[in-house]
Amino acid sequence: MDTAEIRSTYLAHFANRGHRVVPSAPLIPSDDPTILFTVAGMVQFKDALTGAETLPYSRATSCQRCVRAGGKYNDLENVGYTARHHTFFEMLGNFSFGDYFKEEAIEWAWEYVSDVIGLDKDRLWFTVHPTDDEAHKLWTNKIGIDPSRVVSHEENFWAMGDAGPCGPCTEIFYDQGPSIEGGPPGSKDEDGDRFLEMWNLVFPQFERQPDGELEPLAKPGVDTGLGLERLAAVMQGVDSGYGTDLFTPIFKKLSGIVTQKNGIDVVATPSCRVVADHVRSASFLIGDGILPDREGRGYVLRRIIRRALRHGHKLGIDEPFFHTLVEPLVESMGDAYPELSTSQDRITKALLDEEIKFGETMQRGMELLDDALKDLSGTTLPGDVVFKLYDTYGFPVDLTADIAREHRLTIDQSRFDDLMSEQQERARAASQFQNVATSEVSVEGVVDFVGYERLNGESEITQVLVVRDGQLVDSEILHEQDEGAIVLDQTSFYGEAGGQVGDVGEILNGGSRFTVTNVTRSNEQFVHHGQVQSGSFSAKKTVRCEVSPVHRQDVARNHSATHLLHAALKSVLGDHVQQRGSLVEASRLRFDFSHDQPLSLQEREIIEDTVNEQILTNEIVDTKILPYDDAIESGAVALFGEKYGDDVRVLTMGAGFSVELCGGTHVARLGEIGLFKITSESGIAAGIRRVEAITGRKAYKRFRENESLLRDVGVQVAASGDQLSKRVEQLVSERKALQKKLDEALSLNLRDVGLELVESAQVIGEVKLITAVVDGTADTMMASFDDVRSRVDRCVVVLAVADGAKCQLVCGVSNALTESVSSNDVIAHLSTHAAIQGGGKPTLARAGGTASSEELERALASLPEWLATQLKV
């Protein structure tokens, strides 16, 4: 049974029993910050299982793509060395949200493994928790399993955390036979691979209290997970998921690369398994919107890719190869996951880019590591070496640890961590003033913020700080031209928070003037950053605060518009829309939200119109201070991840159109926003979209600019009003027709050029050598090159083009000749005669440089004699 049939039979089995078939969720959880990736089928149903969310169905089944390669759930180090671990895998699952329970779950699981797919019943083993008599009796009495194959196991208990839903579980194992090492579950040899854990049936039936007590849930649930790769291995009679049809196309392609090097069995070789596994996880992560990066999910992806590349190096592969495995992966899984097919080009490019980036330093890093291993006297690789590999050569620390493990060594993690901390400290010290972390500033007291009521007022300075070596430090006085910060007992300046930037303005004292460029928060105080323009400032002086009214009003317009945008997005797209981040500054607003696809032009226009309709009502923005619980009960939206006090500020806009908790500054009436215009919409991660917009004077200016642009275009094309679009369409059509005629003429010319080049070929033995410096551009050079190559067998073709101070060159060598001469050899020879450099594959290489046409002609003239020597003619 192939994997496609396993997927379909499983989903059909449970669909026939009243389950909703739910598509796989993305690998990036949209609303669970506790995990990096989707690690199990239950992730998208977490809130439904805990009772926090009510779905329109009470039973579900899915085939969920999962990645376990970072954070709490990490199988990365085991991949390639065990038969059962993968960073990427698929989990079949069925779920009950307060509907059915143990009896149905166990009965339907048994029906599937015994009747639907026909596993040998005598080779199935089961585990239950020692206290779960119900599950034990269901297996032994109702199903009729021999009690000797139902094992009580203390580990059969699942919990979502230290407190919360939890419950016993029962697992189904398959005995793969005595040829594989290992003992049955519960025995001393249970860690072997003979008894393969396939299916875990979890029964969340308790609520664990903070004191450890287990309270029964009113509506217990069911959460099961069946590993597709493991079941496929059993059904297809192989000893691991690597031998299944999921991996066959990948290994076939990899075999063509590796066996040219050393003729190994790719399926059985750990390094080949690592590569095959990692191309799956890397491709699906990129397909879901993650790209290699220096932190977060992107860094985990980079670690996966670089680990695969290092194992490729270990296999003797010294050219970019990893990206070529995307095609067989799509062949294997594209039907099940169409999004993989549609993203194939993007995935391939991202992998190739990372290969090229790491390939430049990996060889030198491996040489450094090899030297360190030769000189090592103990069993621990020094942290200084580990850090240099990380900092200079881009080796993730776990990659170095992986290599060390192969040599039965450990790494000095403590020393590495110290060096990392020192580097981060240096980076902080070198940062500009605006980036000084206020959490490191010692600020006392509680500020009295009066900025909601007024923009100006008197205050007393409680503390001044000056910038020294990139850090804010306490000072008795700030002198003229000093950069620093002022702390006040009360202030009208808003401190940066909740995505809204801080106010700007001035702090004045007689002839002394301090320009405020930003305001940040430290504990319960505000820190006013800026520079002394004249005079001086010190503690206990009375000063006057003057917030810039223009800046404050522009920020307020954008902040209030953000609230209206949030409500409009929910209204147009649905209640699944949740804020995922924002930036509110004077010149623009940015809003990130959960949504799984780009906005259509129609949706974008409706959202824009909805916000502007609210602005035109000119309703008062109502502000109230309420206890947090009362505010939430009234329907106010609290933003995910924000911390709120006992009392909160509730802003209502548009007669209840938008009701949110917010401590920011806003307009008094919606009409003050003036105008709202979306400037861009894009995806920033899987399931996360970003809208950028402008308001007020900025939006009005944009409309003026667009109007002017249309007027200018109209003058250029001699049309206006309703005729402008038709005239532009006419001109585009005419241009396409002319371009077609031009292309046809160029094609005829290129064929003539190609024919002339072939006729000018020099014969070296049985090989035709064709060289020329051609007129035109690099594109026309390549077109002539392709034409010549299509006309001649057993040839060496070198074409060049010079354009001012730069030149480009392409070289092609027939595959049959590469044992004697390669394109790289030709480029290397030419580089000794002209200012060029480059390289590529044995059959095709590119080069560039600063050589003139004359230098290129002289270099090409040297080729016949050199080629004759290489061919031993």
PDB file of N, CA and C in Angstrom, residues 163-216:
ATOM      1  N   ALA A 163       0.284  22.648  34.483  1.00  0.00           N
ATOM      2  CA  ALA A 163      -1.119  22.745  34.864  1.00  0.00           C
ATOM      3  C   ALA A 163      -1.943  22.779  33.593  1.00  0.00           C
ATOM      4  N   GLY A 164      -3.186  22.283  33.692  1.00  0.00           N
ATOM      5  CA  GLY A 164      -4.047  22.277  32.512  1.00  0.00           C
ATOM      6  C   GLY A 164      -4.493  20.879  32.133  1.00  0.00           C
ATOM      7  N   PRO A 165      -5.077  20.729  30.936  1.00  0.00           N
ATOM      8  CA  PRO A 165      -5.604  19.427  30.511  1.00  0.00           C
ATOM      9  C   PRO A 165      -4.517  18.365  30.461  1.00  0.00           C
ATOM     10  N   CYS A 166      -4.872  17.148  30.841  1.00  0.00           N
ATOM     11  CA  CYS A 166      -3.932  16.030  30.810  1.00  0.00           C
ATOM     12  C   CYS A 166      -4.735  14.736  30.894  1.00  0.00           C
ATOM     13  N   GLY A 167      -4.042  13.635  30.705  1.00  0.00           N
ATOM     14  CA  GLY A 167      -4.739  12.370  30.786  1.00  0.00           C
ATOM     15  C   GLY A 167      -3.887  11.212  30.313  1.00  0.00           C
ATOM     16  N   PRO A 168      -4.365   9.994  30.515  1.00  0.00           N
ATOM     17  CA  PRO A 168      -3.621   8.810  30.096  1.00  0.00           C
ATOM     18  C   PRO A 168      -3.665   8.650  28.579  1.00  0.00           C
ATOM     19  N   CYS A 169      -2.790   7.809  28.063  1.00  0.00           N
ATOM     20  CA  CYS A 169      -2.801   7.496  26.641  1.00  0.00           C
ATOM     21  C   CYS A 169      -2.531   6.005  26.462  1.00  0.00           C
ATOM     22  N   THR A 170      -2.903   5.511  25.308  1.00  0.00           N
ATOM     23  CA  THR A 170      -2.610   4.125  24.956  1.00  0.00           C
ATOM     24  C   THR A 170      -1.930   4.124  23.600  1.00  0.00           C
ATOM     25  N   GLU A 171      -0.885   3.301  23.450  1.00  0.00           N
ATOM     26  CA  GLU A 171      -0.100   3.301  22.230  1.00  0.00           C
ATOM     27  C   GLU A 171      -0.160   1.945  21.542  1.00  0.00           C
ATOM     28  N   ILE A 172      -0.079   1.986  20.220  1.00  0.00           N
ATOM     29  CA  ILE A 172      -0.095   0.764  19.412  1.00  0.00           C
ATOM     30  C   ILE A 172       1.293   0.591  18.795  1.00  0.00           C
ATOM     31  N   PHE A 173       1.877  -0.593  19.010  1.00  0.00           N
ATOM     32  CA  PHE A 173       3.193  -0.931  18.492  1.00  0.00           C
ATOM     33  C   PHE A 173       3.075  -2.074  17.479  1.00  0.00           C
ATOM     34  N   TYR A 174       4.068  -2.147  16.578  1.00  0.00           N
ATOM     35  CA  TYR A 174       4.105  -3.244  15.606  1.00  0.00           C
ATOM     36  C   TYR A 174       5.444  -3.960  15.730  1.00  0.00           C
ATOM     37  N   ASP A 175       5.394  -5.280  15.867  1.00  0.00           N
ATOM     38  CA  ASP A 175       6.594  -6.103  15.984  1.00  0.00           C
ATOM     39  C   ASP A 175       7.152  -6.361  14.584  1.00  0.00           C
ATOM     40  N   GLN A 176       8.321  -5.769  14.295  1.00  0.00           N
ATOM     41  CA  GLN A 176       8.919  -5.904  12.968  1.00  0.00           C
ATOM     42  C   GLN A 176       9.721  -7.185  12.796  1.00  0.00           C
ATOM     43  N   GLY A 177       9.806  -7.993  13.856  1.00  0.00           N
ATOM     44  CA  GLY A 177      10.447  -9.296  13.718  1.00  0.00           C
ATOM     45  C   GLY A 177      11.818  -9.369  14.363  1.00  0.00           C
ATOM     46  N   PRO A 178      12.303 -10.604  14.607  1.00  0.00           N
ATOM     47  CA  PRO A 178      13.555 -10.814  15.347  1.00  0.00           C
ATOM     48  C   PRO A 178      14.806 -10.365  14.604  1.00  0.00           C
ATOM     49  N   SER A 179      14.692 -10.064  13.321  1.00  0.00           N
ATOM     50  CA  SER A 179      15.876  -9.620  12.582  1.00  0.00           C
ATOM     51  C   SER A 179      16.309  -8.223  12.991  1.00  0.00           C
ATOM     52  N   ILE A 180      15.435  -7.511  13.704  1.00  0.00           N
ATOM     53  CA  ILE A 180      15.736  -6.151  14.161  1.00  0.00           C
ATOM     54  C   ILE A 180      15.900  -6.175  15.677  1.00  0.00           C
ATOM     55  N   GLU A 181      16.928  -5.513  16.182  1.00  0.00           N
ATOM     56  CA  GLU A 181      17.203  -5.526  17.613  1.00  0.00           C
ATOM     57  C   GLU A 181      16.151  -4.754  18.393  1.00  0.00           C
ATOM     58  N   GLY A 182      15.901  -5.183  19.620  1.00  0.00           N
ATOM     59  CA  GLY A 182      14.978  -4.482  20.502  1.00  0.00           C
ATOM     60  C   GLY A 182      13.995  -5.420  21.158  1.00  0.00           C
ATOM     61  N   GLY A 183      13.451  -4.961  22.292  1.00  0.00           N
ATOM     62  CA  GLY A 183      12.481  -5.758  23.019  1.00  0.00           C
ATOM     63  C   GLY A 183      11.131  -5.070  23.055  1.00  0.00           C
ATOM     64  N   PRO A 184      10.108  -5.755  23.575  1.00  0.00           N
ATOM     65  CA  PRO A 184       8.761  -5.174  23.621  1.00  0.00           C
ATOM     66  C   PRO A 184       8.705  -3.989  24.578  1.00  0.00           C
ATOM     67  N   PRO A 185       7.690  -3.138  24.430  1.00  0.00           N
ATOM     68  CA  PRO A 185       7.570  -1.975  25.324  1.00  0.00           C
ATOM     69  C   PRO A 185       7.526  -2.421  26.783  1.00  0.00           C
ATOM     70  N   GLY A 186       8.237  -1.679  27.617  1.00  0.00           N
ATOM     71  CA  GLY A 186       8.296  -1.998  29.031  1.00  0.00           C
ATOM     72  C   GLY A 186       9.466  -2.867  29.410  1.00  0.00           C
ATOM     73  N   SER A 187      10.152  -3.474  28.419  1.00  0.00           N
ATOM     74  CA  SER A 187      11.302  -4.328  28.715  1.00  0.00           C
ATOM     75  C   SER A 187      12.574  -3.492  28.718  1.00  0.00           C
ATOM     76  N   LYS A 188      13.685  -4.103  29.148  1.00  0.00           N
ATOM     77  CA  LYS A 188      14.946  -3.364  29.216  1.00  0.00           C
ATOM     78  C   LYS A 188      15.494  -3.027  27.827  1.00  0.00           C
ATOM     79  N   ASP A 189      15.009  -3.713  26.811  1.00  0.00           N
ATOM     80  CA  ASP A 189      15.492  -3.471  25.444  1.00  0.00           C
ATOM     81  C   ASP A 189      14.482  -2.684  24.604  1.00  0.00           C
ATOM     82  N   GLU A 190      13.582  -1.977  25.259  1.00  0.00           N
ATOM     83  CA  GLU A 190      12.499  -1.328  24.515  1.00  0.00           C
ATOM     84  C   GLU A 190      12.969  -0.195  23.606  1.00  0.00           C
ATOM     85  N   ASP A 191      14.188   0.337  23.824  1.00  0.00           N
ATOM     86  CA  ASP A 191      14.671   1.429  22.996  1.00  0.00           C
ATOM     87  C   ASP A 191      15.119   0.974  21.611  1.00  0.00           C
ATOM     88  N   GLY A 192      15.164  -0.298  21.372  1.00  0.00           N
ATOM     89  CA  GLY A 192      15.510  -0.793  20.042  1.00  0.00           C
ATOM     90  C   GLY A 192      14.392  -0.524  19.050  1.00  0.00           C
ATOM     91  N   ASP A 193      14.634  -0.862  17.785  1.00  0.00           N
ATOM     92  CA  ASP A 193      13.675  -0.529  16.730  1.00  0.00           C
ATOM     93  C   ASP A 193      12.731  -1.674  16.385  1.00  0.00           C
ATOM     94  N   ARG A 194      12.882  -2.843  17.013  1.00  0.00           N
ATOM     95  CA  ARG A 194      12.037  -3.982  16.615  1.00  0.00           C
ATOM     96  C   ARG A 194      10.557  -3.674  16.826  1.00  0.00           C
ATOM     97  N   PHE A 195      10.208  -3.165  18.001  1.00  0.00           N
ATOM     98  CA  PHE A 195       8.803  -2.857  18.294  1.00  0.00           C
ATOM     99  C   PHE A 195       8.589  -1.366  18.005  1.00  0.00           C
ATOM    100  N   LEU A 196       7.934  -1.094  16.893  1.00  0.00           N
ATOM    101  CA  LEU A 196       7.800   0.257  16.369  1.00  0.00           C
ATOM    102  C   LEU A 196       6.522   0.906  16.886  1.00  0.00           C
ATOM    103  N   GLU A 197       6.666   2.009  17.622  1.00  0.00           N
ATOM    104  CA  GLU A 197       5.497   2.758  18.070  1.00  0.00           C
ATOM    105  C   GLU A 197       4.878   3.477  16.876  1.00  0.00           C
ATOM    106  N   MET A 198       3.619   3.168  16.584  1.00  0.00           N
ATOM    107  CA  MET A 198       2.959   3.766  15.424  1.00  0.00           C
ATOM    108  C   MET A 198       1.901   4.796  15.811  1.00  0.00           C
ATOM    109  N   TRP A 199       1.073   4.472  16.772  1.00  0.00           N
ATOM    110  CA  TRP A 199      -0.142   5.265  16.988  1.00  0.00           C
ATOM    111  C   TRP A 199      -0.306   5.534  18.479  1.00  0.00           C
ATOM    112  N   ASN A 200      -0.488   6.788  18.834  1.00  0.00           N
ATOM    113  CA  ASN A 200      -0.700   7.176  20.225  1.00  0.00           C
ATOM    114  C   ASN A 200      -2.103   7.758  20.357  1.00  0.00           C
ATOM    115  N   LEU A 201      -2.917   7.160  21.211  1.00  0.00           N
ATOM    116  CA  LEU A 201      -4.279   7.622  21.461  1.00  0.00           C
ATOM    117  C   LEU A 201      -4.294   8.292  22.838  1.00  0.00           C
ATOM    118  N   VAL A 202      -4.441   9.619  22.846  1.00  0.00           N
ATOM    119  CA  VAL A 202      -4.383  10.395  24.080  1.00  0.00           C
ATOM    120  C   VAL A 202      -5.800  10.754  24.512  1.00  0.00           C
ATOM    121  N   PHE A 203      -6.043  10.657  25.832  1.00  0.00           N
ATOM    122  CA  PHE A 203      -7.375  10.926  26.374  1.00  0.00           C
ATOM    123  C   PHE A 203      -7.304  12.043  27.420  1.00  0.00           C
ATOM    124  N   PRO A 204      -7.374  13.318  27.005  1.00  0.00           N
ATOM    125  CA  PRO A 204      -7.383  14.417  27.986  1.00  0.00           C
ATOM    126  C   PRO A 204      -8.681  14.371  28.796  1.00  0.00           C
ATOM    127  N   GLN A 205      -8.610  13.873  30.014  1.00  0.00           N
ATOM    128  CA  GLN A 205      -9.816  13.716  30.821  1.00  0.00           C
ATOM    129  C   GLN A 205      -9.722  14.406  32.174  1.00  0.00           C
ATOM    130  N   PHE A 206      -8.544  15.009  32.464  1.00  0.00           N
ATOM    131  CA  PHE A 206      -8.361  15.692  33.743  1.00  0.00           C
ATOM    132  C   PHE A 206      -7.894  17.127  33.506  1.00  0.00           C
ATOM    133  N   GLU A 207      -8.113  17.941  34.515  1.00  0.00           N
ATOM    134  CA  GLU A 207      -7.536  19.289  34.577  1.00  0.00           C
ATOM    135  C   GLU A 207      -6.596  19.298  35.772  1.00  0.00           C
ATOM    136  N   ARG A 208      -5.283  19.384  35.498  1.00  0.00           N
ATOM    137  CA  ARG A 208      -4.319  19.387  36.600  1.00  0.00           C
ATOM    138  C   ARG A 208      -4.286  20.769  37.232  1.00  0.00           C
ATOM    139  N   GLN A 209      -4.507  20.822  38.534  1.00  0.00           N
ATOM    140  CA  GLN A 209      -4.516  22.074  39.276  1.00  0.00           C
ATOM    141  C   GLN A 209      -3.079  22.485  39.622  1.00  0.00           C
ATOM    142  N   PRO A 210      -2.859  23.760  39.944  1.00  0.00           N
ATOM    143  CA  PRO A 210      -1.501  24.212  40.306  1.00  0.00           C
ATOM    144  C   PRO A 210      -0.886  23.410  41.446  1.00  0.00           C
ATOM    145  N   ASP A 211      -1.739  22.869  42.345  1.00  0.00           N
ATOM    146  CA  ASP A 211      -1.196  22.074  43.457  1.00  0.00           C
ATOM    147  C   ASP A 211      -0.982  20.616  43.080  1.00  0.00           C
ATOM    148  N   GLY A 212      -1.230  20.257  41.818  1.00  0.00           N
ATOM    149  CA  GLY A 212      -1.001  18.897  41.357  1.00  0.00           C
ATOM    150  C   GLY A 212      -2.226  18.001  41.364  1.00  0.00           C
ATOM    151  N   GLU A 213      -3.313  18.464  41.961  1.00  0.00           N
ATOM    152  CA  GLU A 213      -4.524  17.661  42.005  1.00  0.00           C
ATOM    153  C   GLU A 213      -5.143  17.516  40.613  1.00  0.00           C
ATOM    154  N   LEU A 214      -5.716  16.347  40.328  1.00  0.00           N
ATOM    155  CA  LEU A 214      -6.359  16.088  39.046  1.00  0.00           C
ATOM    156  C   LEU A 214      -7.867  16.152  39.206  1.00  0.00           C
ATOM    157  N   GLU A 215      -8.477  17.143  38.548  1.00  0.00           N
ATOM    158  CA  GLU A 215      -9.926  17.291  38.568  1.00  0.00           C
ATOM    159  C   GLU A 215     -10.491  16.777  37.236  1.00  0.00           C
ATOM    160  N   PRO A 216     -11.526  15.936  37.258  1.00  0.00           N
ATOM    161  CA  PRO A 216     -12.100  15.433  36.000  1.00  0.00           C
ATOM    162  C   PRO A 216     -12.652  16.569  35.140  1.00  0.00           C
TER     163      PRO A 216
END
